[in-house]
């Protein structure tokens, strides 16, 4: 069986990554979403083992030291990382695995896994992003400005990604991710054993 793809999915806070991925998983049975470990506290409604593995800093450092993380980063004072085991197991079973991670982690995955596919989700405009951040939480003007600055810093990292998608509507964004997965599987470099056999056989005839 051919291994599934490893897809890095990033975008600034407030762009709508969770909504897009929720719909993608709903529509596509061959896709799995990696559950990250984090040292941040759960938000209301978040479930341990589903949204994140909520761990102590000591446990997180132990996982890092034992090489259990595919990547990790410190973001807003907390650690976030991708446990390697489930990702590798799913890929071996042929599932395409999505890592919804911030840009430092994205860079680590791209460096260590040159065959991964990276997708960056952009807002339709900075004005739309700012209005989403304003509606999301009742933060002070200063906090909102800080979030916008950090979002713009992340957006500037989009140049390191293979594909850019604008989240104008969820359906449109989901359709575009499906197209990317589909096209990536047709790359010559990912040709399966049957195709390789045919090409080798063709050589013997020519
Ligand atoms: P939040 O605390 O809002 O759930 O996530 C904050 C940021 O951390 C988001 O940009 C999210 O994509 C990122 N993130 C979540 N899990 C991981 C992970 O395993 N590794 C890295 N590098 N970033 C992550």
Short mmCIF file of C-alpha atoms and ligand atoms in Angstrom, two decimals:
data_model
loop_
_atom_site.label_atom_id
_atom_site.label_comp_id
_atom_site.label_asym_id
_atom_site.label_seq_id
_atom_site.Cartn_x
_atom_site.Cartn_y
_atom_site.Cartn_z
CA UNK A 1 0.00 0.00 0.00
CA UNK A 2 1.21 3.52 -0.81
CA UNK A 3 1.86 5.75 2.21
CA UNK A 4 -0.58 8.60 2.75
CA UNK A 5 0.51 12.21 2.37
CA UNK A 6 1.75 14.42 5.17
CA UNK A 7 0.08 17.83 4.87
CA UNK A 8 1.16 20.86 6.92
CA UNK A 9 -1.71 23.30 7.34
CA UNK A 10 -1.01 26.75 8.81
CA UNK A 11 -2.58 30.17 8.89
CA UNK A 12 -2.94 33.12 11.26
CA UNK A 13 -5.12 32.95 14.33
CA UNK A 14 -8.72 33.85 13.39
CA UNK A 15 -8.47 32.75 9.74
CA UNK A 16 -10.83 29.79 10.23
CA UNK A 17 -8.49 26.76 10.09
CA UNK A 18 -10.59 24.68 12.49
CA UNK A 19 -13.83 25.20 10.57
CA UNK A 20 -12.21 24.32 7.25
CA UNK A 21 -10.57 21.18 8.66
CA UNK A 22 -13.73 20.08 10.42
CA UNK A 23 -15.58 20.18 7.09
CA UNK A 24 -12.69 18.51 5.22
CA UNK A 25 -12.69 15.59 7.68
CA UNK A 26 -16.46 15.35 7.43
CA UNK A 27 -16.29 15.08 3.62
CA UNK A 28 -13.20 12.92 3.32
CA UNK A 29 -12.76 9.54 4.99
CA UNK A 30 -9.17 9.08 3.85
CA UNK A 31 -7.94 12.10 5.85
CA UNK A 32 -6.85 12.07 9.50
CA UNK A 33 -6.05 15.09 11.70
CA UNK A 34 -3.10 14.78 14.07
CA UNK A 35 -3.89 15.53 17.72
CA UNK A 36 -1.13 17.72 19.19
CA UNK A 37 0.26 17.78 22.68
CA UNK A 38 0.25 21.14 24.45
CA UNK A 39 1.12 22.61 27.82
CA UNK A 40 -1.62 25.24 27.59
CA UNK A 41 -4.74 24.84 29.74
CA UNK A 42 -7.88 23.46 28.07
CA UNK A 43 -10.45 26.04 26.98
CA UNK A 44 -14.09 25.48 27.93
CA UNK A 45 -15.46 22.56 25.91
CA UNK A 46 -12.07 21.20 24.84
CA UNK A 47 -11.60 17.47 25.40
CA UNK A 48 -8.28 15.81 26.32
CA UNK A 49 -7.23 13.36 23.60
CA UNK A 50 -9.61 14.89 21.03
CA UNK A 51 -8.71 18.58 20.74
CA UNK A 52 -5.24 18.20 22.28
CA UNK A 53 -3.32 16.01 24.67
CA UNK A 54 -3.07 18.43 27.59
CA UNK A 55 0.20 17.69 29.36
CA UNK A 56 2.48 19.27 31.97
CA UNK A 57 5.72 21.00 30.92
CA UNK A 58 7.64 18.10 32.51
CA UNK A 59 5.75 15.50 30.44
CA UNK A 60 6.21 17.60 27.29
CA UNK A 61 9.97 17.86 27.88
CA UNK A 62 10.12 14.12 28.47
CA UNK A 63 8.34 13.49 25.14
CA UNK A 64 10.81 15.81 23.39
CA UNK A 65 13.83 14.17 25.04
CA UNK A 66 12.61 10.70 24.02
CA UNK A 67 12.22 11.79 20.40
CA UNK A 68 8.45 11.26 20.47
CA UNK A 69 7.73 14.58 18.70
CA UNK A 70 7.82 15.12 14.93
CA UNK A 71 8.16 18.85 15.65
CA UNK A 72 7.47 21.29 18.45
CA UNK A 73 7.38 25.03 19.08
CA UNK A 74 6.80 27.52 21.82
CA UNK A 75 3.86 29.77 21.01
CA UNK A 76 2.45 32.48 23.31
CA UNK A 77 4.30 31.00 26.31
CA UNK A 78 3.16 27.39 25.81
CA UNK A 79 4.64 24.36 24.11
CA UNK A 80 2.87 22.68 21.22
CA UNK A 81 4.08 19.53 19.46
CA UNK A 82 3.07 16.70 17.15
CA UNK A 83 3.35 13.17 18.59
CA UNK A 84 5.10 11.09 15.91
CA UNK A 85 3.53 7.65 16.49
CA UNK A 86 -0.05 8.15 15.27
CA UNK A 87 1.07 10.21 12.27
CA UNK A 88 3.45 7.51 11.02
CA UNK A 89 0.92 4.71 11.70
CA UNK A 90 -1.85 6.49 9.78
CA UNK A 91 0.45 7.29 6.87
CA UNK A 92 1.47 3.62 6.66
CA UNK A 93 -2.19 2.65 6.53
CA UNK A 94 -2.63 4.98 3.54
CA UNK A 95 -4.40 7.86 5.30
CA UNK A 96 -3.43 11.43 4.42
CA UNK A 97 -2.47 13.11 7.69
CA UNK A 98 -2.97 16.81 8.37
CA UNK A 99 -0.88 18.72 10.90
CA UNK A 100 -2.59 21.96 11.90
CA UNK A 101 0.45 23.75 13.27
CA UNK A 102 1.99 27.21 13.47
CA UNK A 103 4.77 28.37 11.16
CA UNK A 104 7.88 27.41 13.23
CA UNK A 105 6.65 23.82 13.46
CA UNK A 106 5.71 23.97 9.77
CA UNK A 107 9.30 24.89 8.91
CA UNK A 108 10.66 21.95 10.95
CA UNK A 109 8.36 19.48 9.22
CA UNK A 110 9.26 20.83 5.78
CA UNK A 111 12.96 20.56 6.55
CA UNK A 112 12.79 16.99 7.88
CA UNK A 113 10.16 15.71 5.41
CA UNK A 114 10.89 17.16 1.96
CA UNK A 115 8.01 15.18 0.46
CA UNK A 116 5.40 16.79 2.72
CA UNK A 117 2.82 19.14 1.22
CA UNK A 118 2.35 22.55 2.83
CA UNK A 119 -0.75 24.71 2.62
CA UNK A 120 -1.24 28.17 4.06
CA UNK A 121 -4.73 29.54 4.68
CA UNK A 122 -5.12 33.29 4.13
CA UNK A 123 -8.07 35.54 5.03
CA UNK A 124 -9.86 37.30 2.13
CA UNK A 125 -8.32 40.55 3.47
CA UNK A 126 -6.63 41.93 6.58
CA UNK A 127 -9.83 43.90 7.33
CA UNK A 128 -11.83 40.65 7.41
CA UNK A 129 -9.23 39.04 9.69
CA UNK A 130 -9.31 41.99 12.08
CA UNK A 131 -13.09 41.92 12.27
CA UNK A 132 -13.00 38.13 12.98
CA UNK A 133 -10.46 38.66 15.77
CA UNK A 134 -12.67 41.41 17.22
CA UNK A 135 -15.76 39.21 17.21
CA UNK A 136 -13.92 36.21 18.63
CA UNK A 137 -13.10 37.58 22.07
CA UNK A 138 -13.90 40.65 24.12
CA UNK A 139 -10.28 41.78 24.23
CA UNK A 140 -8.99 45.29 24.76
CA UNK A 141 -7.93 47.39 21.77
CA UNK A 142 -4.29 46.80 22.76
CA UNK A 143 -4.69 43.02 22.81
CA UNK A 144 -6.46 43.07 19.43
CA UNK A 145 -3.62 45.12 17.95
CA UNK A 146 -1.09 42.60 19.36
CA UNK A 147 -3.03 39.72 17.81
CA UNK A 148 -3.11 41.56 14.46
CA UNK A 149 0.65 42.12 14.62
CA UNK A 150 1.27 38.47 15.37
CA UNK A 151 -1.18 37.41 12.60
CA UNK A 152 0.66 39.63 10.09
CA UNK A 153 3.99 38.10 11.18
CA UNK A 154 2.57 34.65 10.41
CA UNK A 155 1.11 35.77 7.08
CA UNK A 156 4.58 36.91 6.02
CA UNK A 157 5.76 33.29 6.45
CA UNK A 158 3.26 32.13 3.81
CA UNK A 159 6.01 32.46 1.18
CA UNK A 160 7.59 29.27 2.52
CA UNK A 161 4.49 27.17 1.78
CA UNK A 162 3.71 25.20 -1.41
CA UNK A 163 0.10 26.34 -1.73
CA UNK A 164 -1.95 29.38 -0.68
CA UNK A 165 -5.69 29.16 -0.18
CA UNK A 166 -7.94 32.14 0.52
CA UNK A 167 -10.68 31.28 2.99
CA UNK A 168 -13.49 33.18 1.25
CA UNK A 169 -16.02 30.40 1.83
CA UNK A 170 -15.49 27.14 3.73
CA UNK A 171 -16.75 24.99 0.84
CA UNK A 172 -14.41 26.68 -1.59
CA UNK A 173 -11.39 26.25 0.72
CA UNK A 174 -12.25 22.59 1.38
CA UNK A 175 -12.63 21.94 -2.36
CA UNK A 176 -9.23 23.46 -2.99
CA UNK A 177 -7.53 21.29 -0.34
CA UNK A 178 -9.14 18.21 -1.92
CA UNK A 179 -7.79 19.30 -5.32
CA UNK A 180 -4.30 19.71 -3.85
CA UNK A 181 -4.39 16.24 -2.25
CA UNK A 182 -5.60 14.77 -5.50
CA UNK A 183 -2.94 16.47 -7.67
CA UNK A 184 -0.13 15.67 -5.23
CA UNK A 185 -0.97 11.95 -5.43
CA UNK A 186 -0.56 12.09 -9.22
CA UNK A 187 3.02 13.38 -9.04
CA UNK A 188 5.50 11.27 -10.94
CA UNK A 189 7.63 11.01 -7.80
CA UNK A 190 4.76 9.27 -6.02
CA UNK A 191 4.08 6.68 -8.73
CA UNK A 192 3.13 3.35 -7.15
CA UNK A 193 4.72 -0.07 -7.70
CA UNK A 194 2.33 -0.99 -10.56
CA UNK A 195 3.25 2.09 -12.55
CA UNK A 196 6.95 1.57 -11.88
CA UNK A 197 6.63 -2.02 -13.11
CA UNK A 198 4.93 -0.81 -16.29
CA UNK A 199 7.64 1.79 -16.91
CA UNK A 200 10.38 -0.78 -16.32
CA UNK A 201 8.64 -3.21 -18.69
CA UNK A 202 8.32 -0.43 -21.29
CA UNK A 203 12.10 0.00 -21.13
CA UNK A 204 12.61 -3.64 -22.05
CA UNK A 205 10.40 -3.25 -25.15
CA UNK A 206 11.72 0.07 -26.46
P1 LIG B 1 -4.44 27.34 20.08
O1 LIG B 1 -3.82 27.53 21.43
O2 LIG B 1 -5.22 28.54 19.64
O3 LIG B 1 -5.24 26.05 20.01
O4 LIG B 1 -3.24 27.16 19.02
C1 LIG B 1 -2.26 28.14 18.89
C2 LIG B 1 -1.40 27.84 17.68
O5 LIG B 1 -0.66 26.65 17.89
C3 LIG B 1 -2.19 27.64 16.39
O6 LIG B 1 -1.56 28.41 15.36
C4 LIG B 1 -2.05 26.17 16.09
O7 LIG B 1 -2.03 25.91 14.70
C5 LIG B 1 -0.69 25.89 16.70
N1 LIG B 1 -0.48 24.47 17.02
C6 LIG B 1 -1.39 23.57 17.43
N2 LIG B 1 -0.81 22.37 17.58
C7 LIG B 1 0.49 22.51 17.24
C8 LIG B 1 1.61 21.61 17.17
O8 LIG B 1 1.53 20.41 17.43
N3 LIG B 1 2.80 22.14 16.78
C9 LIG B 1 2.95 23.45 16.47
N4 LIG B 1 4.15 23.85 16.08
N5 LIG B 1 1.92 24.32 16.51
C10 LIG B 1 0.71 23.85 16.89
#
